[in-house]
Tab-separated table of C-alpha atoms in Angstrom:
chain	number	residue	atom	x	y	z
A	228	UNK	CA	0.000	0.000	0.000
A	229	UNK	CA	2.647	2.543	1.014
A	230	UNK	CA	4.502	1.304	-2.351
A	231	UNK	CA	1.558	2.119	-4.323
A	232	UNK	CA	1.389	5.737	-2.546
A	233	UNK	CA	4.552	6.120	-3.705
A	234	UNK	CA	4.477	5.594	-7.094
A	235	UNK	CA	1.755	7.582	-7.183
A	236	UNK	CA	3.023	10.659	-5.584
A	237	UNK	CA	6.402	10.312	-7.840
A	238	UNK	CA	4.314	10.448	-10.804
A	239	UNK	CA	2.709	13.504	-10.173
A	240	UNK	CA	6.364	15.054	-10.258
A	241	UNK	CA	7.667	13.536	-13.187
A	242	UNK	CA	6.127	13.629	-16.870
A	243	UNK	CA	4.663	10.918	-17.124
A	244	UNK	CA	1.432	9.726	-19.230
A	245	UNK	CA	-0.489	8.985	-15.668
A	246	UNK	CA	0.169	12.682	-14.473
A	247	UNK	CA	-1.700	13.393	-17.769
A	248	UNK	CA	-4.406	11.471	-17.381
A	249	UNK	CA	-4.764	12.506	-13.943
A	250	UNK	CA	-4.856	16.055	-15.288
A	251	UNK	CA	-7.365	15.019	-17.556
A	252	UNK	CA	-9.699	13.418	-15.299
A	253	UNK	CA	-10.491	16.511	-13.355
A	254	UNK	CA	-13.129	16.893	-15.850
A	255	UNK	CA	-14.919	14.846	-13.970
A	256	UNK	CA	-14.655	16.259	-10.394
A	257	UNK	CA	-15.510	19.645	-12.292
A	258	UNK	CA	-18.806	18.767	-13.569
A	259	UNK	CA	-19.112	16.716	-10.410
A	260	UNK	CA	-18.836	19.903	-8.476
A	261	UNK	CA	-21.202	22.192	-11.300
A	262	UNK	CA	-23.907	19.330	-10.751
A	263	UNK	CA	-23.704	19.890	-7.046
A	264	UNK	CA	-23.478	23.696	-7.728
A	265	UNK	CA	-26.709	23.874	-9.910
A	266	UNK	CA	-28.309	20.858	-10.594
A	267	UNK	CA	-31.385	20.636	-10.596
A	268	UNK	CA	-32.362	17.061	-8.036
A	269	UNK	CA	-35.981	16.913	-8.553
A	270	UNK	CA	-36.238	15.716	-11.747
A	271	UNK	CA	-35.358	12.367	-13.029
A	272	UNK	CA	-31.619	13.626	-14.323
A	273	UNK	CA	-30.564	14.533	-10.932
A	274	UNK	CA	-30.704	10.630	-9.628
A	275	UNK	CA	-29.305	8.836	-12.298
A	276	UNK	CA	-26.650	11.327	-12.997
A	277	UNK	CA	-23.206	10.391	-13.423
A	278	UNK	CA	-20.660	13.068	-14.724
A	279	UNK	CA	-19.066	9.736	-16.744
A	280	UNK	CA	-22.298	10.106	-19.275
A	281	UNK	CA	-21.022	13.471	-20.201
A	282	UNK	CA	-16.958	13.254	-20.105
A	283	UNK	CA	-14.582	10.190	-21.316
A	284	UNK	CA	-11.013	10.265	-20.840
A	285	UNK	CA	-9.969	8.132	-24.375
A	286	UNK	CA	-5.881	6.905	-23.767
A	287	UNK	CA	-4.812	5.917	-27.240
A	288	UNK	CA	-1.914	3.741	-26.818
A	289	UNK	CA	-1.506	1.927	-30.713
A	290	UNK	CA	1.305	-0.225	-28.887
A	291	UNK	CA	-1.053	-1.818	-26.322
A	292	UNK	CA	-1.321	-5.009	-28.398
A	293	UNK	CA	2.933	-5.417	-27.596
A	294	UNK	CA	2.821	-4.495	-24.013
A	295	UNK	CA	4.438	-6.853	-21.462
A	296	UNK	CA	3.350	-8.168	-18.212
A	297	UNK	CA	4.517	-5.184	-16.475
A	298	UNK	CA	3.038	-2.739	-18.820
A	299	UNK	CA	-0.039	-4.220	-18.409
A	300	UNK	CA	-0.304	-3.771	-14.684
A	301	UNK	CA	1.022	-0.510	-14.726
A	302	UNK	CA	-2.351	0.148	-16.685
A	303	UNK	CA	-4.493	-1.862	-15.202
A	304	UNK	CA	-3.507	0.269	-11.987
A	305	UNK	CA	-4.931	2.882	-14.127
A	306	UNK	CA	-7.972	1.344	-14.404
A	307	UNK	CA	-8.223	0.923	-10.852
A	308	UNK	CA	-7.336	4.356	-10.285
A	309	UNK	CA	-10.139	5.899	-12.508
A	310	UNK	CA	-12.406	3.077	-13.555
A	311	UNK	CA	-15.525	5.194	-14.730
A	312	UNK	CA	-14.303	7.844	-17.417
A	313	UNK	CA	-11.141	6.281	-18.591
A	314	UNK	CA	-11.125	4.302	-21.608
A	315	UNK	CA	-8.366	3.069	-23.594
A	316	UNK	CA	-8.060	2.706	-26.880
A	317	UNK	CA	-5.469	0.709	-29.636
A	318	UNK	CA	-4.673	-0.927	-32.476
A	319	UNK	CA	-5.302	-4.628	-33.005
A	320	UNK	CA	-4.354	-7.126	-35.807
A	321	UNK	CA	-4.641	-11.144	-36.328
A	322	UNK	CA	-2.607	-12.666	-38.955
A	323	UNK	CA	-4.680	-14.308	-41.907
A	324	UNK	CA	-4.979	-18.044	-42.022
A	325	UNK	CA	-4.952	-19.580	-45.507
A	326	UNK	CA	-8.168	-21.198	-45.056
A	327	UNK	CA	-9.312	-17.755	-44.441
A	328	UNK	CA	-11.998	-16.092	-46.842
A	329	UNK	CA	-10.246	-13.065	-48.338
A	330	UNK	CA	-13.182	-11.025	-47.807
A	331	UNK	CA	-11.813	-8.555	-50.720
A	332	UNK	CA	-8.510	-7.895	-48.657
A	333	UNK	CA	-5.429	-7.464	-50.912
A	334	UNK	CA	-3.473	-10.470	-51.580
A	335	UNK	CA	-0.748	-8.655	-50.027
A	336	UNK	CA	-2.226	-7.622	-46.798
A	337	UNK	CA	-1.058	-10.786	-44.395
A	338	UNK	CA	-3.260	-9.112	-41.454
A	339	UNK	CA	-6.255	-7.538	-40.370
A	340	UNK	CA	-6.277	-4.423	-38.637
A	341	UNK	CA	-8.928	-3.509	-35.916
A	342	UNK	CA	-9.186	-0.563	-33.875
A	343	UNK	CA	-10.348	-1.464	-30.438
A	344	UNK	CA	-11.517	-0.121	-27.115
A	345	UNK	CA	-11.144	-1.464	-23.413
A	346	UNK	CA	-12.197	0.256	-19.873
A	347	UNK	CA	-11.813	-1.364	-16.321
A	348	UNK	CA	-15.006	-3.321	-17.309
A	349	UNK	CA	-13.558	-5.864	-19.395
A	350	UNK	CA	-12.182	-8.946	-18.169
A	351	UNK	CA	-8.191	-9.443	-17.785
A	352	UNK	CA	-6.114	-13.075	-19.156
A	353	UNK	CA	-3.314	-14.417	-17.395
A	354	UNK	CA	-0.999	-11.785	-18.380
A	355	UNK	CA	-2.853	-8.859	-17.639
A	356	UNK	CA	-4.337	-7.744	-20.812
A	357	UNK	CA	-7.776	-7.225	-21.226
A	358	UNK	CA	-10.518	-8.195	-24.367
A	359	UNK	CA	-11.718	-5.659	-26.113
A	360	UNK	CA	-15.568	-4.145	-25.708
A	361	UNK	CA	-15.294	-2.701	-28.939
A	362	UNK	CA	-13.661	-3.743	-32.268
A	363	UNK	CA	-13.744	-1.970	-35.696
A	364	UNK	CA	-11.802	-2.989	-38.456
A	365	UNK	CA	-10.143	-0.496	-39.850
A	366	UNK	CA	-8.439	-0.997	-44.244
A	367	UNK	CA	-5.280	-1.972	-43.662
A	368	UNK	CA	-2.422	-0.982	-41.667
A	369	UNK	CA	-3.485	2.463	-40.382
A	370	UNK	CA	0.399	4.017	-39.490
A	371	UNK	CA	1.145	6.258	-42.097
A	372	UNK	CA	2.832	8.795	-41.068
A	373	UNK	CA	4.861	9.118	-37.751
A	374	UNK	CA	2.050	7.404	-35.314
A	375	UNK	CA	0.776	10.502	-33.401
A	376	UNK	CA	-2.033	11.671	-36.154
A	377	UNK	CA	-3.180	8.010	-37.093
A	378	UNK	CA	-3.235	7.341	-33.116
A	379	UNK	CA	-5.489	10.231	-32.765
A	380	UNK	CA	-7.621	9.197	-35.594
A	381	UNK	CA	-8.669	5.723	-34.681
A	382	UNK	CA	-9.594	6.629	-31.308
A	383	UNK	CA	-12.279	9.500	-32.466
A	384	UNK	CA	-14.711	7.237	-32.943
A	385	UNK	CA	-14.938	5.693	-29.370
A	386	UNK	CA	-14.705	9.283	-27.954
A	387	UNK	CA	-18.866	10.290	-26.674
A	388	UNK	CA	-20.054	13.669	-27.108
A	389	UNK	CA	-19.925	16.467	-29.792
A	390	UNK	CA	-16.647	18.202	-28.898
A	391	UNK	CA	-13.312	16.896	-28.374
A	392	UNK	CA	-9.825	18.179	-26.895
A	393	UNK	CA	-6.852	16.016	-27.669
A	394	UNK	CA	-3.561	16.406	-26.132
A	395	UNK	CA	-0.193	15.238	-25.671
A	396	UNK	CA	1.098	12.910	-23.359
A	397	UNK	CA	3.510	15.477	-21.863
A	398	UNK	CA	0.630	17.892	-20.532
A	399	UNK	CA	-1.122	18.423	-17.332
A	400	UNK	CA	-4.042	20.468	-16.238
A	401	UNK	CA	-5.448	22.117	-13.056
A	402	UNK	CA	-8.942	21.838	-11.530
A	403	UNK	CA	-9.603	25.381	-11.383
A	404	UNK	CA	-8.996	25.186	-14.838
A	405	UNK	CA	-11.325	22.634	-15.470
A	406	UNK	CA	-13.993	24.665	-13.386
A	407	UNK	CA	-14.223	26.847	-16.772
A	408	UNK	CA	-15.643	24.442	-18.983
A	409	UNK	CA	-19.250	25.912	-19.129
A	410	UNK	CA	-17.570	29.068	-20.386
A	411	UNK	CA	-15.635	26.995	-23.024
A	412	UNK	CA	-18.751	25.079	-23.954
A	413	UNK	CA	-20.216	28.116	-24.477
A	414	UNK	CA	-18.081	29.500	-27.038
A	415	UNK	CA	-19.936	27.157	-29.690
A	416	UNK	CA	-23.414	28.129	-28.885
A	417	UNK	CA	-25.177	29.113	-31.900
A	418	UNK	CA	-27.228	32.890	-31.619
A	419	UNK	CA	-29.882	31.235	-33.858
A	420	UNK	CA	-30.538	27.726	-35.817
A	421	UNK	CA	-28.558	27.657	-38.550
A	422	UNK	CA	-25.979	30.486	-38.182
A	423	UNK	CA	-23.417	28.032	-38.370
A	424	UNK	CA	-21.791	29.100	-34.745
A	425	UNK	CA	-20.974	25.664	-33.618
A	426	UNK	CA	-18.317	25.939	-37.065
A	427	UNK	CA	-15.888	26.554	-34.303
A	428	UNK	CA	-12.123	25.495	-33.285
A	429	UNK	CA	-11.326	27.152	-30.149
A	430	UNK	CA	-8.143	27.268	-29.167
A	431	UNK	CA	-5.959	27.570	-25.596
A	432	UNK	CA	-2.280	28.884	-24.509
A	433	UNK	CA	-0.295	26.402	-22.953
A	434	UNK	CA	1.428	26.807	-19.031
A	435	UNK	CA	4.942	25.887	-19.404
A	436	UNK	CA	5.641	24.584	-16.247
A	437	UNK	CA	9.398	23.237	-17.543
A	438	UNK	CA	11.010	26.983	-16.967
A	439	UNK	CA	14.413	26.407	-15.323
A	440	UNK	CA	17.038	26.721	-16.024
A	441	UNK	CA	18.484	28.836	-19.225
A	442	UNK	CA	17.627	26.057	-21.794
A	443	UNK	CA	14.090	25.309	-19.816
A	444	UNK	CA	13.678	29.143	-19.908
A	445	UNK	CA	14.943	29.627	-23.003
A	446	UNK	CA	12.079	27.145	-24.321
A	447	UNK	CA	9.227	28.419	-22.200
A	448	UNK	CA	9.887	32.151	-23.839
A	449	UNK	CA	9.575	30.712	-27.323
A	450	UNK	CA	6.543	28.703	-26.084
A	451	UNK	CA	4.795	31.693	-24.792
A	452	UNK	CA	5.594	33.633	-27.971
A	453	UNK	CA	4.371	30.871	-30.039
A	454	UNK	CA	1.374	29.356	-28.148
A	455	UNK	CA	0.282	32.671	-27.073
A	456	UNK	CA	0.936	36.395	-28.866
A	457	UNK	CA	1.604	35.177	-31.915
A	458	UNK	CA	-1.688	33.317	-31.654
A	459	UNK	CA	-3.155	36.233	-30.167
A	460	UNK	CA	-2.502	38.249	-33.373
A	461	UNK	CA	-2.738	35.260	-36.015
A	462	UNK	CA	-6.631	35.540	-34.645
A	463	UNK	CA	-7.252	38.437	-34.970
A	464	UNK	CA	-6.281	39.118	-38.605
A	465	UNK	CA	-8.093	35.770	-39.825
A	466	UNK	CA	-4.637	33.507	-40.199
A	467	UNK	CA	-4.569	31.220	-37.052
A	468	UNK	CA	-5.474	27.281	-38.093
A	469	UNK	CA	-5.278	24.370	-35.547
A	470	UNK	CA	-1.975	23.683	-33.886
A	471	UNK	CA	-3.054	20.348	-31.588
A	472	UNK	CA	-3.502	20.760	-27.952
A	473	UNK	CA	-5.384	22.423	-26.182
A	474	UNK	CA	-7.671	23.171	-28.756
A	475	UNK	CA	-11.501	22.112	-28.297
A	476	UNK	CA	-13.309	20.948	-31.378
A	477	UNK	CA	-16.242	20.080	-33.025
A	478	UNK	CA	-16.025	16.195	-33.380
A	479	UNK	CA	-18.622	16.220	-36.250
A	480	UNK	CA	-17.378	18.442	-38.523
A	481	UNK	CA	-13.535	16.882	-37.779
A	482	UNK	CA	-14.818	13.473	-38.917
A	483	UNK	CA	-16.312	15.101	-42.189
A	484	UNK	CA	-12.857	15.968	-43.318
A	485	UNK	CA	-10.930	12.905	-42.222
A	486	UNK	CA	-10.365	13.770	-38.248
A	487	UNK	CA	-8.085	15.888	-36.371
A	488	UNK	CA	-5.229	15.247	-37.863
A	489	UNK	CA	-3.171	14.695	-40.987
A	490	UNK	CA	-0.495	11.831	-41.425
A	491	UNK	CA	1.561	11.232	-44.288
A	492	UNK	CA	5.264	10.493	-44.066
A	493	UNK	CA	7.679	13.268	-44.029
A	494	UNK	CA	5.122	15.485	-45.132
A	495	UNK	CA	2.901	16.389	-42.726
A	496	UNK	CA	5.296	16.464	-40.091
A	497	UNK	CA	3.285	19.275	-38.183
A	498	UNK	CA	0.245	17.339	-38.601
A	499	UNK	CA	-2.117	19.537	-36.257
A	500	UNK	CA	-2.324	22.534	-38.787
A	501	UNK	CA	-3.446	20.273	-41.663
A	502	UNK	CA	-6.901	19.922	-39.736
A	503	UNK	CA	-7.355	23.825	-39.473
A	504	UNK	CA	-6.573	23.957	-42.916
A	505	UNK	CA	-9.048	21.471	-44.483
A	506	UNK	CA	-11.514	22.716	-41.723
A	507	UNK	CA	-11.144	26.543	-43.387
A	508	UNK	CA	-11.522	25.172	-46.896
A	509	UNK	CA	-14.620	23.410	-46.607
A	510	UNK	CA	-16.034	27.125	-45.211
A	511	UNK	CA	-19.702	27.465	-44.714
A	512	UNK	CA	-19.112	29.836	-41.560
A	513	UNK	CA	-16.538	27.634	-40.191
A	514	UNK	CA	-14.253	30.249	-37.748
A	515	UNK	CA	-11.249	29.310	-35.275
A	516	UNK	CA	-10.577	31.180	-32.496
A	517	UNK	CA	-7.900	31.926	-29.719
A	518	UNK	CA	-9.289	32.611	-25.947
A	519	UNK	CA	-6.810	32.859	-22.963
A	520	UNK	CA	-8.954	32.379	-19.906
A	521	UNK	CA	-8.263	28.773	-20.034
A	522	UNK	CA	-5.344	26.965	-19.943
A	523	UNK	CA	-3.298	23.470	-19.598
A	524	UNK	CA	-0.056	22.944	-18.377
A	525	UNK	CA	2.567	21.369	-20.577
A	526	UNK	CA	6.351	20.170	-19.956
A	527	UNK	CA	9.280	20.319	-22.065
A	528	UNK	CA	12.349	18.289	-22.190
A	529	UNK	CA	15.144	20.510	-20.892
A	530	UNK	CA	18.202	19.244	-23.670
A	531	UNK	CA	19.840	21.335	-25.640
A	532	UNK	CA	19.527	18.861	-28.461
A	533	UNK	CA	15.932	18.294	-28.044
A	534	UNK	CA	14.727	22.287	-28.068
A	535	UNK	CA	17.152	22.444	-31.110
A	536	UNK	CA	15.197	19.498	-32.472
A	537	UNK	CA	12.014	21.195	-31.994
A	538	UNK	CA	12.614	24.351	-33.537
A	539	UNK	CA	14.051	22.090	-36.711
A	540	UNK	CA	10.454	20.350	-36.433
A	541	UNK	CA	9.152	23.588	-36.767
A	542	UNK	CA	10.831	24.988	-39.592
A	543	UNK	CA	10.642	21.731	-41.550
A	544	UNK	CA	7.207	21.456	-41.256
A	545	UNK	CA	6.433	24.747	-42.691
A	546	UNK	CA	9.061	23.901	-45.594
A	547	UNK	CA	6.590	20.599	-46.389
A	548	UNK	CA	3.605	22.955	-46.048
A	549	UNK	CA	4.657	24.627	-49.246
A	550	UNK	CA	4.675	21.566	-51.660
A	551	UNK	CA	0.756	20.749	-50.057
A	552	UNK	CA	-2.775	21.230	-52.064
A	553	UNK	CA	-3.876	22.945	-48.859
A	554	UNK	CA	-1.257	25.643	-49.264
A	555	UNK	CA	-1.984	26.073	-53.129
A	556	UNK	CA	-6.090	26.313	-52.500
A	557	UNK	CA	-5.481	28.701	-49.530
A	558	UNK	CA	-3.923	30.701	-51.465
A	559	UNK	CA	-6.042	31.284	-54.553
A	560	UNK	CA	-9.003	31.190	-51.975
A	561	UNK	CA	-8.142	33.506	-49.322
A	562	UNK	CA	-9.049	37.478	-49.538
A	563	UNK	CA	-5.795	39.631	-49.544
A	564	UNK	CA	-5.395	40.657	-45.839
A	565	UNK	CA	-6.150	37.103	-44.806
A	566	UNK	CA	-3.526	35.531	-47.369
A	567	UNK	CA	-0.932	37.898	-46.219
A	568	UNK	CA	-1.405	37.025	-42.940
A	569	UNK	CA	-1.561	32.912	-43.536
A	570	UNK	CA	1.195	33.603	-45.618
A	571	UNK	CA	3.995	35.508	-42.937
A	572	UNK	CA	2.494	33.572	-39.663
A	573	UNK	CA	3.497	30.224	-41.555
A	574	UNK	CA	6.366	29.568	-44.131
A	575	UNK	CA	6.842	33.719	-45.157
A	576	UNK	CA	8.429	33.848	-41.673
A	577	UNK	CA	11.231	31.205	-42.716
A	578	UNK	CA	11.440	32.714	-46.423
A	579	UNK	CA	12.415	36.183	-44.979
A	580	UNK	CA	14.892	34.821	-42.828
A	581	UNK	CA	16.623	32.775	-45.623
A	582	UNK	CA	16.600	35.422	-47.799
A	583	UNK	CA	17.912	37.639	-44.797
A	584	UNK	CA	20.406	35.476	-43.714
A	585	UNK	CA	21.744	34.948	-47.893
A	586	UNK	CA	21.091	38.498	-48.982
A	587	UNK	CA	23.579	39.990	-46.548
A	588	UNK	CA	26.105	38.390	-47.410
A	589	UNK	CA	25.577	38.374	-51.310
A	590	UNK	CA	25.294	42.044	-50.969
A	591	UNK	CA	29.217	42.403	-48.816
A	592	UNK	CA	29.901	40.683	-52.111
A	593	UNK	CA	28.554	42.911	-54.590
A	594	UNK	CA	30.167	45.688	-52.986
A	595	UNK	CA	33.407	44.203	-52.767
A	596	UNK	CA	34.255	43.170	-56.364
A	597	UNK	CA	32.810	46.760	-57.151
A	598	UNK	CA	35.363	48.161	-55.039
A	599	UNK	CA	37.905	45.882	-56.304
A	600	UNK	CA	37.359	46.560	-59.925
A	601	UNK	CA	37.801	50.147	-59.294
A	602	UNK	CA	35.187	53.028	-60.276
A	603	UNK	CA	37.876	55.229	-61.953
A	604	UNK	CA	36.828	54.667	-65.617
A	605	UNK	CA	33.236	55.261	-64.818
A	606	UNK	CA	29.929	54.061	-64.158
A	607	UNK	CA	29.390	51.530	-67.417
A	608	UNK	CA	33.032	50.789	-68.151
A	609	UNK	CA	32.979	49.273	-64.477
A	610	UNK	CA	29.863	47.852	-65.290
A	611	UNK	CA	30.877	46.191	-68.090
A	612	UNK	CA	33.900	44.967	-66.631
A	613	UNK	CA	32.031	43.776	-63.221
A	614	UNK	CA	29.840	41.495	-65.861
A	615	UNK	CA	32.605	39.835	-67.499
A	616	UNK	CA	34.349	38.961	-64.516
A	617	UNK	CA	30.830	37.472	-62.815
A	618	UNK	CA	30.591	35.304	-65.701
A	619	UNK	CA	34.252	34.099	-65.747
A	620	UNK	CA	33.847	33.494	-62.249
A	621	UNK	CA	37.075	35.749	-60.841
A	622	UNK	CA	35.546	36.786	-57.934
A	623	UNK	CA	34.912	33.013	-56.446
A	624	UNK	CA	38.698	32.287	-57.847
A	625	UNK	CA	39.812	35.308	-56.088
A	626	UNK	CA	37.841	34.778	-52.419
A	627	UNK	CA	38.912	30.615	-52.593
């Protein structure tokens, strides 16, 4: 028992995916305490209620199937730990038996893929793992990019409810936070049928609670600058899309367009933005929108290597963004002000600093074969002469 206490308490001070859920499971205590607030007991409602019917904590874990016997228990301790709202679910697959009909599967495909769910209700086997409540089969093997989107993806459709928030496992949250989600809710309330108001992504800063440090510091700045003012502006002039967690969406209008995520290998390497993008496309009143009065925490790793890493992510992605048809429609789609701003808050950033970072010192050069061809002779003599050494490339001869 005290071993148990333990392991508790030093998961709650390290990053780890239990802290997260634990985060995430204040939901429930929230609209535990809002019931008890206002509710309303003399109706039928008020006895049955169960803040589980309104809130599930979904754990997608695609490697569940390859889990060993500690693995298991470690998550079956979840289960004990929060056995209404938490849910979990992965990524199955059964090799195909040659006596098997093919059931128009390619001759290829040695395996059928299921996406399935499990909560503290289902029974365990000898090692731990439990059978699934719920199986879909899903086309083939569903990994096609880097895991995170496709993870995301399968587990949308066991998630109950119109709106959805998915995060990362490296992210925590706070119960006064959680106390705000009747103003969140409220942000997709429509004025009158029709108007299209539920159209909405809203999104959240993030609390970097990682800030020690110089590199920890160092990381948190560019966090707030990204996660925060720069969203705080990209709003306001029409050119902020989706960028992951903690934005709340509408689960209905994600599924229409594929879910919340894009994954295609080495190309959508920022995969969150690809959602905001399609979602702005298909238009039809469709808005997303940055709001600061809630917030979840988040935790970075403090290497040098690994902020470097990020930034590369960063940069990278927008590179890929270029060479995608979302990119190309935006832009012969968007009005001026609105492209401008797309434009700059996404890969024109990057462009200006390449061209910044090459245009200073192409211009030292200029100005130092000019002065070393001499000016004497005037303005097109010098000209001339500049030309013909350019193209008989003297001035690379003469620097190497």
């Amino acid at each position: 028992e005290n071993w148990e206490k333990l392991s508790y308490w030093a998961s709650m001070r390290l990053q780890t995916l239990f802290r997260t859920v634990s985060g995430m499971m204040l939901y429930h205590n929230a609209l535990q305490c809002h019931f008890e607030a206002q509710g309303d007991r003399r109706n039928k409602l008020g006895v049955i209620w169960d803040p589980s019917d309104a809130f599930t904590c979904v754990v997608a874990m695609q490697m569940y199937t390859f889990f060993n016997s500690m693995q298991y228990k470690h998550t079956n301790i979840m289960f004990k730990k929060f056995p209404k709202s938490m849910k979990v679910a992965y990524i199955d697959c059964e090799d195909l038996e040659d006596s098997a009909h093919p059931d128009c599967i390619h001759e290829d495909q040695k395996r059928r893929y299921y996406s399935c769910l499990i909560d503290a209700s289902c029974p365990e086997d000898a090692t731990g793992r439990r059978e699934p409540k719920y199986k879909i089969e899903i086309p083939g093997y569903p990994i096609l990019g880097d895991g995170k989107g496709d993870n995301q993806n399968t587990a949308v459709p066991f998630t109950r409810g119109t709106y959805v928030q998915c995060i990362d496992a490296n992210q925590g949250a706070y119960f006064e936070q959680m106390l705000l989600l009747p103003n969140v809710l409220g942000e997709f309330r429509s004025k009158r049928p029709g108007d299209g108001g539920s159209k909405k992504i809203i999104g959240f800063p993030e609390h970097i609670t990682s800030d020690f440090g110089s590199v920890g510091d160092f990381a948190a700045s560019s966090e707030l600058a990204f996660g925060t003012i720069s969203q705080r502006s990209y709003s306001l002039l029409g050119a902020r899309m989706h960028y992951g967690h903690p934005d709340i969406m509408n689960k209905e209008y994600m599924m229409q367009q594929g879910g919340v995520s894009k994954a295609t290998k080495t190309l959508n390497l920022s995969e969150d933005i690809f959602a905001g993008m399609d979602f702005v496309l298909r238009g039809g009143g469709r808005t997303i929108k940055h709001r600061e009065y809630f917030h979840l925490a988040k935790g970075r790793d403090l290497g040098f290597n690994t902020v470097l890493a990020f930034f590369s992510k960063l940069s990278s992605g927008a590179g890929e963004q270029l060479i995608t048809r979302q990119t190309n429609r935006l832009g012969n789609l968007l009005p001026l002000p609105e492209f401008l701003s797309f434009y700059y808050a996404h890969m024109g950033h990057y462009l200006s600093q390449w061209s910044i970072s090459w245009g200073l010192p192409l211009l030292t050069l200029i100005w130092l074969v000019v002065l070393l061809n001499g000016c004497e002779a005037g303005i097109v003599q010098s000209t001339v002469r500049l030309v013909k050494q350019i193209l008989t490339l003297s001035p690379v001869m003469f620097i190497f």
